[in-house]
mmCIF file of C-alpha atoms in Angstrom:
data_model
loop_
_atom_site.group_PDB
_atom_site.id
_atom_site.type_symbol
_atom_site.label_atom_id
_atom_site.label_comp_id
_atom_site.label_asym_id
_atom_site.label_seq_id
_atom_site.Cartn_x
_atom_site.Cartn_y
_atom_site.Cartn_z
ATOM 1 C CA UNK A 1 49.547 126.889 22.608
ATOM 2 C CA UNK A 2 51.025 124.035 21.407
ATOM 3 C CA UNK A 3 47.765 122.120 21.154
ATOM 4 C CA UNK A 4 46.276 124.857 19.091
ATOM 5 C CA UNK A 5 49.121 124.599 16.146
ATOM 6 C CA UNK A 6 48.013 121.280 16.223
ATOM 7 C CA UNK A 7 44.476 122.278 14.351
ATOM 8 C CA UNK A 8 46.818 122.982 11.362
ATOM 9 C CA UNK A 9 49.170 121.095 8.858
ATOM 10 C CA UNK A 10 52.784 120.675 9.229
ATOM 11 C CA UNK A 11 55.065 118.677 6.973
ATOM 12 C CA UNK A 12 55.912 116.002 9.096
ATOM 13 C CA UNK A 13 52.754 115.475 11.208
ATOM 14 C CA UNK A 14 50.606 115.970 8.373
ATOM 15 C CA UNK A 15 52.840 116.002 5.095
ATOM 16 C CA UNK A 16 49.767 115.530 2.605
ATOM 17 C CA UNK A 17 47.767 118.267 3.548
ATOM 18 C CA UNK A 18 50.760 120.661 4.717
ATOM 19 C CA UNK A 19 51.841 120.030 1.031
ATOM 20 C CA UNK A 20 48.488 119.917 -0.673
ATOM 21 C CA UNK A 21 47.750 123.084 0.640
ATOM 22 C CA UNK A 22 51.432 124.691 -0.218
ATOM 23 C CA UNK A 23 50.804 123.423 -4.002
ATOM 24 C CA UNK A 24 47.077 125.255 -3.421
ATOM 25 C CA UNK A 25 48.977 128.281 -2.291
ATOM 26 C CA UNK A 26 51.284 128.664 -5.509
ATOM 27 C CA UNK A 27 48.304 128.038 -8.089
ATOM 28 C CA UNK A 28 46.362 130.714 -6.549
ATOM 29 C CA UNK A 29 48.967 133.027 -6.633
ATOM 30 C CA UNK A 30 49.753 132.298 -10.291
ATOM 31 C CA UNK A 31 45.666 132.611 -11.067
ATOM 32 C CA UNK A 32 45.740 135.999 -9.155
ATOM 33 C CA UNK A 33 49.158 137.255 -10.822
ATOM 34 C CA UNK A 34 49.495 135.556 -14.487
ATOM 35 C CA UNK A 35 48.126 136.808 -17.445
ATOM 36 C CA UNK A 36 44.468 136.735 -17.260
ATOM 37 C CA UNK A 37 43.972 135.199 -20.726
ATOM 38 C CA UNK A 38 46.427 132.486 -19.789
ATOM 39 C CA UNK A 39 44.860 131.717 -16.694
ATOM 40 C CA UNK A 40 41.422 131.535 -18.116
ATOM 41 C CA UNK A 41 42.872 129.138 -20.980
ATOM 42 C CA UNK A 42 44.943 127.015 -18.170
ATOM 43 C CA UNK A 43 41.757 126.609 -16.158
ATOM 44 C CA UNK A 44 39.140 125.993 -18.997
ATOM 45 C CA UNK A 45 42.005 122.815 -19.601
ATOM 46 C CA UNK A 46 41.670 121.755 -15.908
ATOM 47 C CA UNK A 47 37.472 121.882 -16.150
ATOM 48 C CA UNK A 48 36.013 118.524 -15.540
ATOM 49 C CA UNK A 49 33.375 119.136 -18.008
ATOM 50 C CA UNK A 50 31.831 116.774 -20.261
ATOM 51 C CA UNK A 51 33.652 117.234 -22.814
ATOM 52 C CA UNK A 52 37.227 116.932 -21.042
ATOM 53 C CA UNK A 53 36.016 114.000 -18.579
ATOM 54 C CA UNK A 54 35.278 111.754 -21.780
ATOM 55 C CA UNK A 55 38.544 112.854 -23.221
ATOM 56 C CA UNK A 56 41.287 112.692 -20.672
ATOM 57 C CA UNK A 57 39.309 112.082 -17.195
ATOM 58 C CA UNK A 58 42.479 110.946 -15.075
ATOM 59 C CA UNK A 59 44.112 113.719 -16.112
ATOM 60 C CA UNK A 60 41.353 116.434 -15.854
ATOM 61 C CA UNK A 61 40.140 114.804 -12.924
ATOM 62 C CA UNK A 62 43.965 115.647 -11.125
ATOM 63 C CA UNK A 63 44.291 119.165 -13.156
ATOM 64 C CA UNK A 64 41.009 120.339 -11.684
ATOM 65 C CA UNK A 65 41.814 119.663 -8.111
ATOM 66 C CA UNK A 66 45.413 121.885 -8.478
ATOM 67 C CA UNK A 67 42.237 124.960 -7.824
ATOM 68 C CA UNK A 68 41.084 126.613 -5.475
ATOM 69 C CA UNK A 69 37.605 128.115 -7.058
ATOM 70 C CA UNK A 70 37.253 131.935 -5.572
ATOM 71 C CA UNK A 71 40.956 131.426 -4.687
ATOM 72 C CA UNK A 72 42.195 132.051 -1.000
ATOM 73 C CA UNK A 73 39.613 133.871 -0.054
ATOM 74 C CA UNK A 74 36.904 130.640 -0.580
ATOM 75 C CA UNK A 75 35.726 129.673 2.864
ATOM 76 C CA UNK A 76 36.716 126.247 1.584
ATOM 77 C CA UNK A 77 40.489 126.627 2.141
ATOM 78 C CA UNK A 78 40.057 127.620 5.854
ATOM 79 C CA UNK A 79 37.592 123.994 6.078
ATOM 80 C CA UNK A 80 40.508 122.207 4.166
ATOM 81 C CA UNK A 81 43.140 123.345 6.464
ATOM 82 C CA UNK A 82 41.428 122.258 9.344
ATOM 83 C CA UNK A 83 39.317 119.335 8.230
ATOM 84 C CA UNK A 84 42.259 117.381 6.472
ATOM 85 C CA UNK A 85 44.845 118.195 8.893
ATOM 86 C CA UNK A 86 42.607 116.674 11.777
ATOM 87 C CA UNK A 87 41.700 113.543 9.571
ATOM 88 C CA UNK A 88 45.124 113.288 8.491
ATOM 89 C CA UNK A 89 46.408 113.132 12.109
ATOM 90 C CA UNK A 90 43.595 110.223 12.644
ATOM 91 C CA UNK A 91 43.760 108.094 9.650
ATOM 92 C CA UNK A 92 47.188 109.309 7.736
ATOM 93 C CA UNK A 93 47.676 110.855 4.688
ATOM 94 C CA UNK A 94 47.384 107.759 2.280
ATOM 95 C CA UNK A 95 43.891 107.196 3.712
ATOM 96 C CA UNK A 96 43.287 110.844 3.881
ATOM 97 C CA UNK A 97 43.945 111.148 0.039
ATOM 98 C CA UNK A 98 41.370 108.414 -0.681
ATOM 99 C CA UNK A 99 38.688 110.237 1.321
ATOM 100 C CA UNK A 100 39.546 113.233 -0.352
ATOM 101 C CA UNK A 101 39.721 111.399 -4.104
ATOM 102 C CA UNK A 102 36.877 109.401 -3.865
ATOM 103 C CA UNK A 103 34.519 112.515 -2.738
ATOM 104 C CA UNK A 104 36.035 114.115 -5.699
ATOM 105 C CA UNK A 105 35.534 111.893 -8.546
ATOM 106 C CA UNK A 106 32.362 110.720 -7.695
ATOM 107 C CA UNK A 107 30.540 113.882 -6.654
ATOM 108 C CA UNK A 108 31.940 115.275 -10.398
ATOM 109 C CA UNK A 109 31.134 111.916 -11.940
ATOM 110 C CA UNK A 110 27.213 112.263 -10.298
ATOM 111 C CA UNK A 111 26.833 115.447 -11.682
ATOM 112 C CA UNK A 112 28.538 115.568 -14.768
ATOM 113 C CA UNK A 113 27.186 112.620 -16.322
ATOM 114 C CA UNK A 114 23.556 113.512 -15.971
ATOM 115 C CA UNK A 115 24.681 117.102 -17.524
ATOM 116 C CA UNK A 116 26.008 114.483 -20.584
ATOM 117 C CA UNK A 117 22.664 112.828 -20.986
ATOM 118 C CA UNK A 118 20.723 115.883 -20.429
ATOM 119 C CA UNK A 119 22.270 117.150 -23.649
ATOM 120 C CA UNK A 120 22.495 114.143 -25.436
ATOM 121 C CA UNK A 121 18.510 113.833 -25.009
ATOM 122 C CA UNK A 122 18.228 117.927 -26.244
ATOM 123 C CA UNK A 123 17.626 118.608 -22.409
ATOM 124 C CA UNK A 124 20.000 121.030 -21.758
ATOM 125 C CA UNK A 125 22.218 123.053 -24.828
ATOM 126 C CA UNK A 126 25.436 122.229 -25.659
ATOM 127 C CA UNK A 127 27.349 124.839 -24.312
ATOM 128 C CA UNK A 128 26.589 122.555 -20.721
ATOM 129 C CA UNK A 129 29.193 120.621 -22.303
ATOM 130 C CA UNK A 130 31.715 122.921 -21.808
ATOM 131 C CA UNK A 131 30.798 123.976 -18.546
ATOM 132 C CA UNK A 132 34.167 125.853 -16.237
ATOM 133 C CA UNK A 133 34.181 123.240 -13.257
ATOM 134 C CA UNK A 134 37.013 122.974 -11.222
ATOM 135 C CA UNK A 135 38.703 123.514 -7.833
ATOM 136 C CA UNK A 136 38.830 121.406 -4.007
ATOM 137 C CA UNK A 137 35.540 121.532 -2.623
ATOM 138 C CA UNK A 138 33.905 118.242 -3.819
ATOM 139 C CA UNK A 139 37.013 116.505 -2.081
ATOM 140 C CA UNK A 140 36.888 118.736 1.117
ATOM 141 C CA UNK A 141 32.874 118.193 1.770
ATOM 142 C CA UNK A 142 33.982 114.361 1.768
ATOM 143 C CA UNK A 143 35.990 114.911 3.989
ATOM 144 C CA UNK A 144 34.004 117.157 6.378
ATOM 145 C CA UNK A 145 31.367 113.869 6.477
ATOM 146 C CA UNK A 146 34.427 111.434 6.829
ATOM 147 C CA UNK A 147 35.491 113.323 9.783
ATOM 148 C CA UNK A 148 32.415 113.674 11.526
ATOM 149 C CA UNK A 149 32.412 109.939 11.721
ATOM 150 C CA UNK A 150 35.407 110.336 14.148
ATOM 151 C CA UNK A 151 33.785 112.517 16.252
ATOM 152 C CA UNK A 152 31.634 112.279 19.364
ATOM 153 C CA UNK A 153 27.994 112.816 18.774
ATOM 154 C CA UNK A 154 27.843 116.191 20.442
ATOM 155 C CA UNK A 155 30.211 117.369 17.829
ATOM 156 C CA UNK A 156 29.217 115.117 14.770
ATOM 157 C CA UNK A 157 25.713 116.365 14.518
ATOM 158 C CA UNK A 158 25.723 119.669 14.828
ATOM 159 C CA UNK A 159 29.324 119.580 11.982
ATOM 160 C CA UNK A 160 26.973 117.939 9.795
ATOM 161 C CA UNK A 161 23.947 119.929 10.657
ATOM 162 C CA UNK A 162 25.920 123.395 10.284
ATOM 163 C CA UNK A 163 28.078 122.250 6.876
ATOM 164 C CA UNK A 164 24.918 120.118 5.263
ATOM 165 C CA UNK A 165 23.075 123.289 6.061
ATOM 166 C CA UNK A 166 24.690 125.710 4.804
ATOM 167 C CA UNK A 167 25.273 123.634 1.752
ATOM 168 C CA UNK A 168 21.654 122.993 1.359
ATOM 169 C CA UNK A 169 21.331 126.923 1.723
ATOM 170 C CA UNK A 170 23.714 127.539 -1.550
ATOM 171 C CA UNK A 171 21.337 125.175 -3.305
ATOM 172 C CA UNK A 172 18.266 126.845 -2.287
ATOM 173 C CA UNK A 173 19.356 130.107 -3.141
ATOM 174 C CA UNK A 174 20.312 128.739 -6.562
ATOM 175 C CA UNK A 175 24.030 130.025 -6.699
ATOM 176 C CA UNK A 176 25.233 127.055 -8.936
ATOM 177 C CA UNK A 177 22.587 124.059 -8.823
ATOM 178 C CA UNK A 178 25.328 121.643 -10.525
ATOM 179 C CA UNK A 179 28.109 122.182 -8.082
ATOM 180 C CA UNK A 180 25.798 122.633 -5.206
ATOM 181 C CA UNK A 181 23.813 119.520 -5.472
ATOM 182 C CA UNK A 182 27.886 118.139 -5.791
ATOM 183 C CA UNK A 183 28.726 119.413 -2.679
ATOM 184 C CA UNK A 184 25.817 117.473 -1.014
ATOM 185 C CA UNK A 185 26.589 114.339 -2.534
ATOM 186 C CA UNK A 186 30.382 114.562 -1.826
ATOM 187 C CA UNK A 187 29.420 114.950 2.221
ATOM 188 C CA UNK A 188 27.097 112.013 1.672
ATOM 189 C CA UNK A 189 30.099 110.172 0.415
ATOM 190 C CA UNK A 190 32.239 110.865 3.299
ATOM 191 C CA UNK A 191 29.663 109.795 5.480
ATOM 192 C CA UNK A 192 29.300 106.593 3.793
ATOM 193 C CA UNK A 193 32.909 105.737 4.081
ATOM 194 C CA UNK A 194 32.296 106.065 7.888
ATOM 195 C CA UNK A 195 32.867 102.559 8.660
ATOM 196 C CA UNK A 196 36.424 102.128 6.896
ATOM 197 C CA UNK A 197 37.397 105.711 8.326
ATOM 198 C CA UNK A 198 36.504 104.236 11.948
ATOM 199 C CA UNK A 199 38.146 100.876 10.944
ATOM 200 C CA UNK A 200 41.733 103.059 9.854
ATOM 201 C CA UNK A 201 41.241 105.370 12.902
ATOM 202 C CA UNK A 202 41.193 101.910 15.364
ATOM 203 C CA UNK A 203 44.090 100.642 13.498
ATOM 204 C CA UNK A 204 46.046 103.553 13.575
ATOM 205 C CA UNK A 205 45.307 103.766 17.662
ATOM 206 C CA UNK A 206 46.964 100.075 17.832
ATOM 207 C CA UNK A 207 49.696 101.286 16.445
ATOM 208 C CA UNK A 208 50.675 103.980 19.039
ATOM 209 C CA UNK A 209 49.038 102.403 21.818
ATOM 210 C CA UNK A 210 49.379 97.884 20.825
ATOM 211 C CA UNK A 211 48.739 96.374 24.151
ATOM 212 C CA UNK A 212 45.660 98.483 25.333
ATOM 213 C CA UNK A 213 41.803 97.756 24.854
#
């Protein structure tokens, strides 16, 4: 029994995701309970569209991760609970924040700029400007492929052949080619960060266990 808790956060062996995902929790209650017309308002704000990313894009870049897109009920919070909790319990939550940052910002950065240009070169209209864009799930596929780099190859394959998969299904069947193709790019990023996740995995090992091989 024990062992099973263990798949999800708690605030002292996992304090950044246990918190994270309380801080997920109250937003998504406040989206489902506020005034509509507020909520809409508060989360057009939080958008990491074009328009906000060349205005404020720390802040809108931190707003629009305080989302869950779909709310609870997005398949992506039961992934984040799990996924984060076990890379936070291999690499600690500093390390597990970068992961989850860097996925973020540069899977909105690859898609949102070419939306920019696409307009700017009368591509695409400019109500792509002010596209709603927002919530976890850019951060949480970087973390899937971060993860999978821990893993031994009869489980790291077929996580990134059943995620990437079903990811490349959402793009197939054309639900929202932007975030979609975002998605894909943010699990390419946490694959690429393999070798510093393996690198902060070893060190963390040393740690608990200094004298052994």
């Amino acid at each position: 029994m024990p062992r099973v808790w263990r798949l999800l956060p708690t605030p002292t062996g996992t304090p950044f995701t246990f918190w994270y995902a309380v801080l997920l929790g109250v937003t998504s209650y406040v989206a489902d309970t506020a005034d509509p017309s507020w909520v809409d308002e508060v989360l057009q704000a939080s958008s990491t569209d074009v328009t906000h990313l060349a205005q404020a894009p720390a802040l809108v870049l931190v707003a629009s991760a305080l989302w869950v897109a779909g709310g609870l009920a997005s398949p992506f919070v039961a992934v984040f609970l799990l996924v984060l909790t076990a890379l936070e319990r291999r690499i600690g939550g500093v390390r597990t924040v970068v992961v989850f940052l860097v996925g973020h910002v540069v899977a909105t950065l690859a898609t949102e700029v070419p939306v920019g240009f696409a307009v700017l070169f009368d591509r695409l209209p400019d109500s792509s400007l002010h596209r709603l864009d927002y919530g976890i799930s850019f951060g949480v596929a970087a973390s899937v492929g971060a993860l999978a780099g821990l893993l031994r190859p009869w489980a790291r394959w077929p996580v990134l052949v059943v995620f990437g998969g079903l990811l490349l299904q959402d793009l197939v069947n054309m639900t929202d080619p932007i975030s979609n193709w975002g998605h894909l790019i943010a699990l390419a990023v946490g694959v690429g960060m393999w070798h510093w996740v393996r690198r902060w995995d070893a060190e963390g090992m040393e740690k608990v266990a200094p004298g052994r091989a």
